[in-house]
PDB file of N, CA and C in Angstrom:
ATOM      1  N   UNK A  21     -11.151  -4.153  -7.603  1.00  0.00           N
ATOM      2  CA  UNK A  21      -9.812  -4.194  -6.953  1.00  0.00           C
ATOM      3  C   UNK A  21      -9.833  -4.354  -5.574  1.00  0.00           C
ATOM      4  N   UNK A  22     -10.992  -4.084  -4.724  1.00  0.00           N
ATOM      5  CA  UNK A  22     -10.980  -4.415  -3.420  1.00  0.00           C
ATOM      6  C   UNK A  22     -11.087  -6.003  -3.079  1.00  0.00           C
ATOM      7  N   UNK A  23     -11.498  -6.740  -4.112  1.00  0.00           N
ATOM      8  CA  UNK A  23     -11.731  -7.957  -3.800  1.00  0.00           C
ATOM      9  C   UNK A  23     -10.509  -8.754  -4.072  1.00  0.00           C
ATOM     10  N   UNK A  24      -9.654  -8.374  -5.051  1.00  0.00           N
ATOM     11  CA  UNK A  24      -8.597  -8.838  -5.433  1.00  0.00           C
ATOM     12  C   UNK A  24      -7.414  -8.493  -4.224  1.00  0.00           C
ATOM     13  N   UNK A  25      -7.441  -7.218  -3.858  1.00  0.00           N
ATOM     14  CA  UNK A  25      -6.462  -7.002  -2.850  1.00  0.00           C
ATOM     15  C   UNK A  25      -6.836  -7.600  -1.190  1.00  0.00           C
ATOM     16  N   UNK A  26      -8.034  -7.830  -1.145  1.00  0.00           N
ATOM     17  CA  UNK A  26      -8.453  -8.510   0.033  1.00  0.00           C
ATOM     18  C   UNK A  26      -8.031 -10.042  -0.130  1.00  0.00           C
ATOM     19  N   UNK A  27      -8.139 -10.541  -1.100  1.00  0.00           N
ATOM     20  CA  UNK A  27      -7.671 -12.012  -1.324  1.00  0.00           C
ATOM     21  C   UNK A  27      -6.365 -12.207  -1.232  1.00  0.00           C
ATOM     22  N   UNK A  28      -5.517 -11.072  -1.993  1.00  0.00           N
ATOM     23  CA  UNK A  28      -3.879 -11.242  -1.801  1.00  0.00           C
ATOM     24  C   UNK A  28      -3.778 -10.885  -0.389  1.00  0.00           C
ATOM     25  N   UNK A  29      -4.076 -10.078   0.455  1.00  0.00           N
ATOM     26  CA  UNK A  29      -3.876 -10.060   1.824  1.00  0.00           C
ATOM     27  C   UNK A  29      -4.099 -10.923   2.623  1.00  0.00           C
ATOM     28  N   UNK A  30      -5.119 -11.698   2.456  1.00  0.00           N
ATOM     29  CA  UNK A  30      -5.440 -13.246   3.082  1.00  0.00           C
ATOM     30  C   UNK A  30      -4.543 -14.050   2.921  1.00  0.00           C
ATOM     31  N   UNK A  31      -4.343 -14.296   1.450  1.00  0.00           N
ATOM     32  CA  UNK A  31      -3.040 -15.335   1.354  1.00  0.00           C
ATOM     33  C   UNK A  31      -1.773 -14.872   1.839  1.00  0.00           C
ATOM     34  N   UNK A  32      -1.454 -13.225   1.825  1.00  0.00           N
ATOM     35  CA  UNK A  32      -0.211 -13.242   2.444  1.00  0.00           C
ATOM     36  C   UNK A  32      -0.303 -13.613   4.021  1.00  0.00           C
ATOM     37  N   UNK A  33      -1.281 -13.228   4.566  1.00  0.00           N
ATOM     38  CA  UNK A  33      -1.516 -13.649   6.301  1.00  0.00           C
ATOM     39  C   UNK A  33      -1.308 -15.219   6.505  1.00  0.00           C
ATOM     40  N   UNK A  34      -2.073 -16.016   5.611  1.00  0.00           N
ATOM     41  CA  UNK A  34      -1.973 -17.184   5.650  1.00  0.00           C
ATOM     42  C   UNK A  34      -0.523 -17.925   5.404  1.00  0.00           C
ATOM     43  N   UNK A  35      -0.111 -17.504   4.350  1.00  0.00           N
ATOM     44  CA  UNK A  35       1.428 -17.972   3.920  1.00  0.00           C
ATOM     45  C   UNK A  35       2.023 -17.564   5.233  1.00  0.00           C
ATOM     46  N   UNK A  36       2.139 -16.455   5.531  1.00  0.00           N
ATOM     47  CA  UNK A  36       3.051 -15.961   6.657  1.00  0.00           C
ATOM     48  C   UNK A  36       3.055 -16.846   7.787  1.00  0.00           C
ATOM     49  N   UNK A  37       1.727 -17.144   8.427  1.00  0.00           N
ATOM     50  CA  UNK A  37       1.560 -17.960   9.521  1.00  0.00           C
ATOM     51  C   UNK A  37       2.062 -19.360   9.319  1.00  0.00           C
ATOM     52  N   UNK A  38       1.869 -20.023   8.085  1.00  0.00           N
ATOM     53  CA  UNK A  38       2.329 -21.445   7.729  1.00  0.00           C
ATOM     54  C   UNK A  38       3.757 -21.388   7.474  1.00  0.00           C
ATOM     55  N   UNK A  39       4.350 -20.392   6.934  1.00  0.00           N
ATOM     56  CA  UNK A  39       5.900 -20.426   6.882  1.00  0.00           C
ATOM     57  C   UNK A  39       6.344 -20.191   8.421  1.00  0.00           C
ATOM     58  N   UNK A  40       5.976 -19.561   9.237  1.00  0.00           N
ATOM     59  CA  UNK A  40       6.265 -19.424  10.666  1.00  0.00           C
ATOM     60  C   UNK A  40       6.192 -20.911  11.195  1.00  0.00           C
ATOM     61  N   UNK A  41       5.093 -21.597  11.207  1.00  0.00           N
ATOM     62  CA  UNK A  41       5.216 -22.888  11.684  1.00  0.00           C
ATOM     63  C   UNK A  41       6.003 -23.877  10.984  1.00  0.00           C
ATOM     64  N   UNK A  42       6.327 -23.625   9.864  1.00  0.00           N
ATOM     65  CA  UNK A  42       7.228 -24.744   9.135  1.00  0.00           C
ATOM     66  C   UNK A  42       8.603 -24.098   9.540  1.00  0.00           C
ATOM     67  N   UNK A  43       9.108 -22.993   9.748  1.00  0.00           N
ATOM     68  CA  UNK A  43      10.540 -22.622  10.369  1.00  0.00           C
ATOM     69  C   UNK A  43      10.672 -23.427  11.997  1.00  0.00           C
ATOM     70  N   UNK A  44       9.393 -23.275  12.353  1.00  0.00           N
ATOM     71  CA  UNK A  44       9.419 -23.703  13.768  1.00  0.00           C
ATOM     72  C   UNK A  44       9.475 -25.266  13.906  1.00  0.00           C
ATOM     73  N   UNK A  45       9.198 -25.999  12.662  1.00  0.00           N
ATOM     74  CA  UNK A  45       8.885 -27.352  12.563  1.00  0.00           C
ATOM     75  C   UNK A  45       7.693 -27.839  13.668  1.00  0.00           C
ATOM     76  N   UNK A  46       6.810 -27.038  13.304  1.00  0.00           N
ATOM     77  CA  UNK A  46       5.504 -27.558  14.053  1.00  0.00           C
ATOM     78  C   UNK A  46       4.132 -27.948  12.745  1.00  0.00           C
ATOM     79  N   UNK A  47       3.316 -28.375  13.278  1.00  0.00           N
ATOM     80  CA  UNK A  47       2.295 -28.791  12.234  1.00  0.00           C
ATOM     81  C   UNK A  47       1.821 -27.428  11.754  1.00  0.00           C
ATOM     82  N   UNK A  48       1.478 -27.513  10.382  1.00  0.00           N
ATOM     83  CA  UNK A  48       1.023 -26.337   9.441  1.00  0.00           C
ATOM     84  C   UNK A  48       0.050 -25.677  10.294  1.00  0.00           C
ATOM     85  N   UNK A  49      -1.176 -26.525  10.719  1.00  0.00           N
ATOM     86  CA  UNK A  49      -2.417 -25.969  11.089  1.00  0.00           C
ATOM     87  C   UNK A  49      -2.468 -26.110  12.673  1.00  0.00           C
ATOM     88  N   UNK A  50      -1.284 -26.001  13.328  1.00  0.00           N
ATOM     89  CA  UNK A  50      -1.298 -26.140  14.649  1.00  0.00           C
ATOM     90  C   UNK A  50      -2.421 -25.324  15.526  1.00  0.00           C
ATOM     91  N   UNK A  51      -2.517 -24.252  15.281  1.00  0.00           N
ATOM     92  CA  UNK A  51      -3.373 -23.431  15.948  1.00  0.00           C
ATOM     93  C   UNK A  51      -4.256 -22.733  14.739  1.00  0.00           C
ATOM     94  N   UNK A  52      -5.525 -23.215  14.481  1.00  0.00           N
ATOM     95  CA  UNK A  52      -6.267 -22.504  13.238  1.00  0.00           C
ATOM     96  C   UNK A  52      -6.536 -21.177  13.530  1.00  0.00           C
ATOM     97  N   UNK A  53      -6.725 -20.745  14.646  1.00  0.00           N
ATOM     98  CA  UNK A  53      -7.193 -19.326  14.945  1.00  0.00           C
ATOM     99  C   UNK A  53      -6.054 -18.425  14.470  1.00  0.00           C
ATOM    100  N   UNK A  54      -4.674 -18.674  14.615  1.00  0.00           N
ATOM    101  CA  UNK A  54      -3.865 -17.915  14.276  1.00  0.00           C
ATOM    102  C   UNK A  54      -3.797 -17.665  12.793  1.00  0.00           C
ATOM    103  N   UNK A  55      -4.264 -18.774  12.149  1.00  0.00           N
ATOM    104  CA  UNK A  55      -4.432 -18.397  10.642  1.00  0.00           C
ATOM    105  C   UNK A  55      -5.484 -17.699  10.279  1.00  0.00           C
ATOM    106  N   UNK A  56      -6.580 -17.638  10.910  1.00  0.00           N
ATOM    107  CA  UNK A  56      -7.787 -16.634  10.863  1.00  0.00           C
ATOM    108  C   UNK A  56      -7.208 -15.546  10.870  1.00  0.00           C
ATOM    109  N   UNK A  57      -6.582 -15.036  12.029  1.00  0.00           N
ATOM    110  CA  UNK A  57      -6.018 -13.764  12.447  1.00  0.00           C
ATOM    111  C   UNK A  57      -5.025 -13.229  11.691  1.00  0.00           C
ATOM    112  N   UNK A  58      -4.200 -14.240  10.858  1.00  0.00           N
ATOM    113  CA  UNK A  58      -3.084 -13.795  10.289  1.00  0.00           C
ATOM    114  C   UNK A  58      -3.721 -13.440   8.859  1.00  0.00           C
ATOM    115  N   UNK A  59      -4.701 -13.999   8.239  1.00  0.00           N
ATOM    116  CA  UNK A  59      -5.618 -13.794   7.179  1.00  0.00           C
ATOM    117  C   UNK A  59      -6.337 -12.211   7.239  1.00  0.00           C
ATOM    118  N   UNK A  60      -6.859 -12.321   8.362  1.00  0.00           N
ATOM    119  CA  UNK A  60      -7.684 -11.007   8.619  1.00  0.00           C
ATOM    120  C   UNK A  60      -6.528  -9.856   8.664  1.00  0.00           C
ATOM    121  N   UNK A  61      -5.503  -9.797   9.313  1.00  0.00           N
ATOM    122  CA  UNK A  61      -4.384  -8.717   9.598  1.00  0.00           C
ATOM    123  C   UNK A  61      -3.903  -8.517   8.041  1.00  0.00           C
ATOM    124  N   UNK A  62      -3.591  -9.551   7.122  1.00  0.00           N
ATOM    125  CA  UNK A  62      -3.106  -9.514   6.059  1.00  0.00           C
ATOM    126  C   UNK A  62      -4.036  -8.842   4.977  1.00  0.00           C
ATOM    127  N   UNK A  63      -5.337  -8.928   4.985  1.00  0.00           N
ATOM    128  CA  UNK A  63      -6.252  -8.313   4.197  1.00  0.00           C
ATOM    129  C   UNK A  63      -6.287  -6.735   4.687  1.00  0.00           C
ATOM    130  N   UNK A  64      -6.529  -6.611   5.897  1.00  0.00           N
ATOM    131  CA  UNK A  64      -6.402  -5.138   6.442  1.00  0.00           C
ATOM    132  C   UNK A  64      -5.347  -4.321   5.942  1.00  0.00           C
ATOM    133  N   UNK A  65      -4.211  -4.985   6.116  1.00  0.00           N
ATOM    134  CA  UNK A  65      -2.790  -4.404   5.618  1.00  0.00           C
ATOM    135  C   UNK A  65      -2.673  -3.969   4.147  1.00  0.00           C
ATOM    136  N   UNK A  66      -3.021  -5.117   3.434  1.00  0.00           N
ATOM    137  CA  UNK A  66      -3.061  -4.794   2.028  1.00  0.00           C
ATOM    138  C   UNK A  66      -4.108  -3.943   1.486  1.00  0.00           C
ATOM    139  N   UNK A  67      -5.457  -3.709   2.137  1.00  0.00           N
ATOM    140  CA  UNK A  67      -6.271  -2.923   1.707  1.00  0.00           C
ATOM    141  C   UNK A  67      -5.767  -1.404   2.085  1.00  0.00           C
ATOM    142  N   UNK A  68      -5.046  -1.216   3.247  1.00  0.00           N
ATOM    143  CA  UNK A  68      -4.664   0.077   3.785  1.00  0.00           C
ATOM    144  C   UNK A  68      -3.596   0.419   2.680  1.00  0.00           C
ATOM    145  N   UNK A  69      -2.924  -0.381   2.265  1.00  0.00           N
ATOM    146  CA  UNK A  69      -1.727  -0.237   1.345  1.00  0.00           C
ATOM    147  C   UNK A  69      -2.269   0.371  -0.075  1.00  0.00           C
ATOM    148  N   UNK A  70      -3.389  -0.207  -0.455  1.00  0.00           N
ATOM    149  CA  UNK A  70      -3.963   0.279  -1.637  1.00  0.00           C
ATOM    150  C   UNK A  70      -4.718   1.752  -1.401  1.00  0.00           C
ATOM    151  N   UNK A  71      -5.297   1.951  -0.183  1.00  0.00           N
ATOM    152  CA  UNK A  71      -5.578   3.293  -0.150  1.00  0.00           C
ATOM    153  C   UNK A  71      -4.590   4.375  -0.002  1.00  0.00           C
ATOM    154  N   UNK A  72      -3.626   3.990   0.568  1.00  0.00           N
ATOM    155  CA  UNK A  72      -2.483   4.809   0.960  1.00  0.00           C
ATOM    156  C   UNK A  72      -1.851   5.147  -0.504  1.00  0.00           C
ATOM    157  N   UNK A  73      -1.791   4.310  -1.445  1.00  0.00           N
ATOM    158  CA  UNK A  73      -0.918   4.467  -2.689  1.00  0.00           C
ATOM    159  C   UNK A  73      -1.829   5.178  -3.708  1.00  0.00           C
ATOM    160  N   UNK A  74      -3.317   5.319  -3.457  1.00  0.00           N
ATOM    161  CA  UNK A  74      -4.352   5.995  -4.208  1.00  0.00           C
ATOM    162  C   UNK A  74      -4.105   7.630  -3.759  1.00  0.00           C
ATOM    163  N   UNK A  75      -4.085   7.406  -2.336  1.00  0.00           N
ATOM    164  CA  UNK A  75      -3.817   8.944  -1.777  1.00  0.00           C
ATOM    165  C   UNK A  75      -2.542   9.646  -2.113  1.00  0.00           C
ATOM    166  N   UNK A  76      -1.511   8.961  -2.230  1.00  0.00           N
ATOM    167  CA  UNK A  76      -0.217   9.364  -2.657  1.00  0.00           C
ATOM    168  C   UNK A  76      -0.247   9.805  -4.053  1.00  0.00           C
ATOM    169  N   UNK A  77      -0.866   8.841  -4.883  1.00  0.00           N
ATOM    170  CA  UNK A  77      -0.919   9.351  -6.246  1.00  0.00           C
ATOM    171  C   UNK A  77      -1.747  10.551  -6.603  1.00  0.00           C
ATOM    172  N   UNK A  78      -2.793  10.786  -5.651  1.00  0.00           N
ATOM    173  CA  UNK A  78      -3.642  11.944  -5.826  1.00  0.00           C
ATOM    174  C   UNK A  78      -2.891  13.142  -5.385  1.00  0.00           C
ATOM    175  N   UNK A  79      -2.103  12.959  -4.305  1.00  0.00           N
ATOM    176  CA  UNK A  79      -1.223  14.195  -3.951  1.00  0.00           C
ATOM    177  C   UNK A  79      -0.227  14.623  -4.693  1.00  0.00           C
ATOM    178  N   UNK A  80       0.248  13.559  -5.380  1.00  0.00           N
ATOM    179  CA  UNK A  80       1.342  13.869  -6.312  1.00  0.00           C
ATOM    180  C   UNK A  80       1.068  14.578  -7.557  1.00  0.00           C
ATOM    181  N   UNK A  81      -0.428  14.210  -8.102  1.00  0.00           N
ATOM    182  CA  UNK A  81      -0.817  14.810  -9.162  1.00  0.00           C
ATOM    183  C   UNK A  81      -0.724  16.567  -8.841  1.00  0.00           C
ATOM    184  N   UNK A  82      -1.501  16.865  -7.585  1.00  0.00           N
ATOM    185  CA  UNK A  82      -1.963  18.060  -7.008  1.00  0.00           C
ATOM    186  C   UNK A  82      -0.437  18.878  -7.183  1.00  0.00           C
ATOM    187  N   UNK A  83       0.477  18.454  -6.591  1.00  0.00           N
ATOM    188  CA  UNK A  83       1.889  18.878  -6.430  1.00  0.00           C
ATOM    189  C   UNK A  83       2.723  19.355  -7.918  1.00  0.00           C
ATOM    190  N   UNK A  84       2.234  18.301  -8.923  1.00  0.00           N
ATOM    191  CA  UNK A  84       2.634  18.456 -10.120  1.00  0.00           C
ATOM    192  C   UNK A  84       2.149  19.468 -10.876  1.00  0.00           C
ATOM    193  N   UNK A  85       0.766  19.596 -10.468  1.00  0.00           N
ATOM    194  CA  UNK A  85       0.085  20.705 -11.287  1.00  0.00           C
ATOM    195  C   UNK A  85       0.462  21.978 -10.707  1.00  0.00           C
ATOM    196  N   UNK A  86       0.532  22.123  -9.099  1.00  0.00           N
ATOM    197  CA  UNK A  86       0.941  23.108  -8.520  1.00  0.00           C
ATOM    198  C   UNK A  86       2.440  23.759  -9.407  1.00  0.00           C
ATOM    199  N   UNK A  87       3.146  22.822  -9.278  1.00  0.00           N
ATOM    200  CA  UNK A  87       4.524  23.187 -10.006  1.00  0.00           C
ATOM    201  C   UNK A  87       4.421  23.541 -11.408  1.00  0.00           C
ATOM    202  N   UNK A  88       3.800  23.018 -12.214  1.00  0.00           N
ATOM    203  CA  UNK A  88       3.456  23.420 -13.679  1.00  0.00           C
ATOM    204  C   UNK A  88       2.907  24.800 -13.530  1.00  0.00           C
ATOM    205  N   UNK A  89       1.953  24.956 -12.797  1.00  0.00           N
ATOM    206  CA  UNK A  89       1.443  26.333 -12.725  1.00  0.00           C
ATOM    207  C   UNK A  89       2.387  27.459 -12.360  1.00  0.00           C
ATOM    208  N   UNK A  90       3.283  27.034 -11.367  1.00  0.00           N
ATOM    209  CA  UNK A  90       4.231  27.959 -10.778  1.00  0.00           C
ATOM    210  C   UNK A  90       5.303  28.423 -11.985  1.00  0.00           C
ATOM    211  N   UNK A  91       5.637  27.294 -12.738  1.00  0.00           N
ATOM    212  CA  UNK A  91       6.506  27.187 -13.898  1.00  0.00           C
ATOM    213  C   UNK A  91       6.138  28.231 -15.143  1.00  0.00           C
ATOM    214  N   UNK A  92       4.871  28.075 -15.102  1.00  0.00           N
ATOM    215  CA  UNK A  92       4.069  28.804 -16.498  1.00  0.00           C
ATOM    216  C   UNK A  92       4.162  30.376 -15.848  1.00  0.00           C
ATOM    217  N   UNK A  93       3.828  30.584 -14.762  1.00  0.00           N
ATOM    218  CA  UNK A  93       3.947  32.021 -13.909  1.00  0.00           C
ATOM    219  C   UNK A  93       5.205  32.617 -14.080  1.00  0.00           C
ATOM    220  N   UNK A  94       6.283  31.603 -13.726  1.00  0.00           N
ATOM    221  CA  UNK A  94       7.545  32.192 -13.779  1.00  0.00           C
ATOM    222  C   UNK A  94       8.207  32.611 -14.826  1.00  0.00           C
ATOM    223  N   UNK A  95       8.101  31.590 -16.172  1.00  0.00           N
ATOM    224  CA  UNK A  95       8.343  32.000 -17.398  1.00  0.00           C
ATOM    225  C   UNK A  95       7.577  32.698 -18.452  1.00  0.00           C
ATOM    226  N   UNK A  96       6.247  32.444 -18.273  1.00  0.00           N
ATOM    227  CA  UNK A  96       5.381  33.092 -19.177  1.00  0.00           C
ATOM    228  C   UNK A  96       4.476  34.277 -18.646  1.00  0.00           C
ATOM    229  N   UNK A  97       4.564  34.406 -17.484  1.00  0.00           N
ATOM    230  CA  UNK A  97       4.185  35.322 -16.832  1.00  0.00           C
ATOM    231  C   UNK A  97       4.455  37.001 -16.950  1.00  0.00           C
ATOM    232  N   UNK A  98       5.958  36.786 -17.089  1.00  0.00           N
ATOM    233  CA  UNK A  98       6.492  38.340 -17.154  1.00  0.00           C
ATOM    234  C   UNK A  98       7.136  38.278 -18.457  1.00  0.00           C
ATOM    235  N   UNK A  99       6.577  39.440 -19.356  1.00  0.00           N
ATOM    236  CA  UNK A  99       7.331  39.538 -20.813  1.00  0.00           C
ATOM    237  C   UNK A  99       7.967  40.701 -20.413  1.00  0.00           C
ATOM    238  N   UNK A 100       9.436  40.736 -20.827  1.00  0.00           N
ATOM    239  CA  UNK A 100      10.255  41.706 -20.605  1.00  0.00           C
ATOM    240  C   UNK A 100      10.462  42.151 -22.119  1.00  0.00           C
ATOM    241  N   UNK A 101      10.413  43.682 -22.458  1.00  0.00           N
ATOM    242  CA  UNK A 101      10.834  44.044 -23.656  1.00  0.00           C
ATOM    243  C   UNK A 101      12.062  44.739 -23.994  1.00  0.00           C
TER     244      UNK A 101
END
């Protein structure tokens, strides 16, 4: 997964820079260092997004487990005769 997310981020950064140059009607590879910078920033962004999504899923699982335990205590913990 890290390799594919890095590649997707690099392509995103490269595509963004090329699109920016196309909108301004400049040559696609006007400043090649901007493309490298865009690819690096895109890779970092997508990798952080993947990490954030994994952490969010973990936190959601913890919250759901707490809610399930609270509901079980609420409805099955007290038996009235």
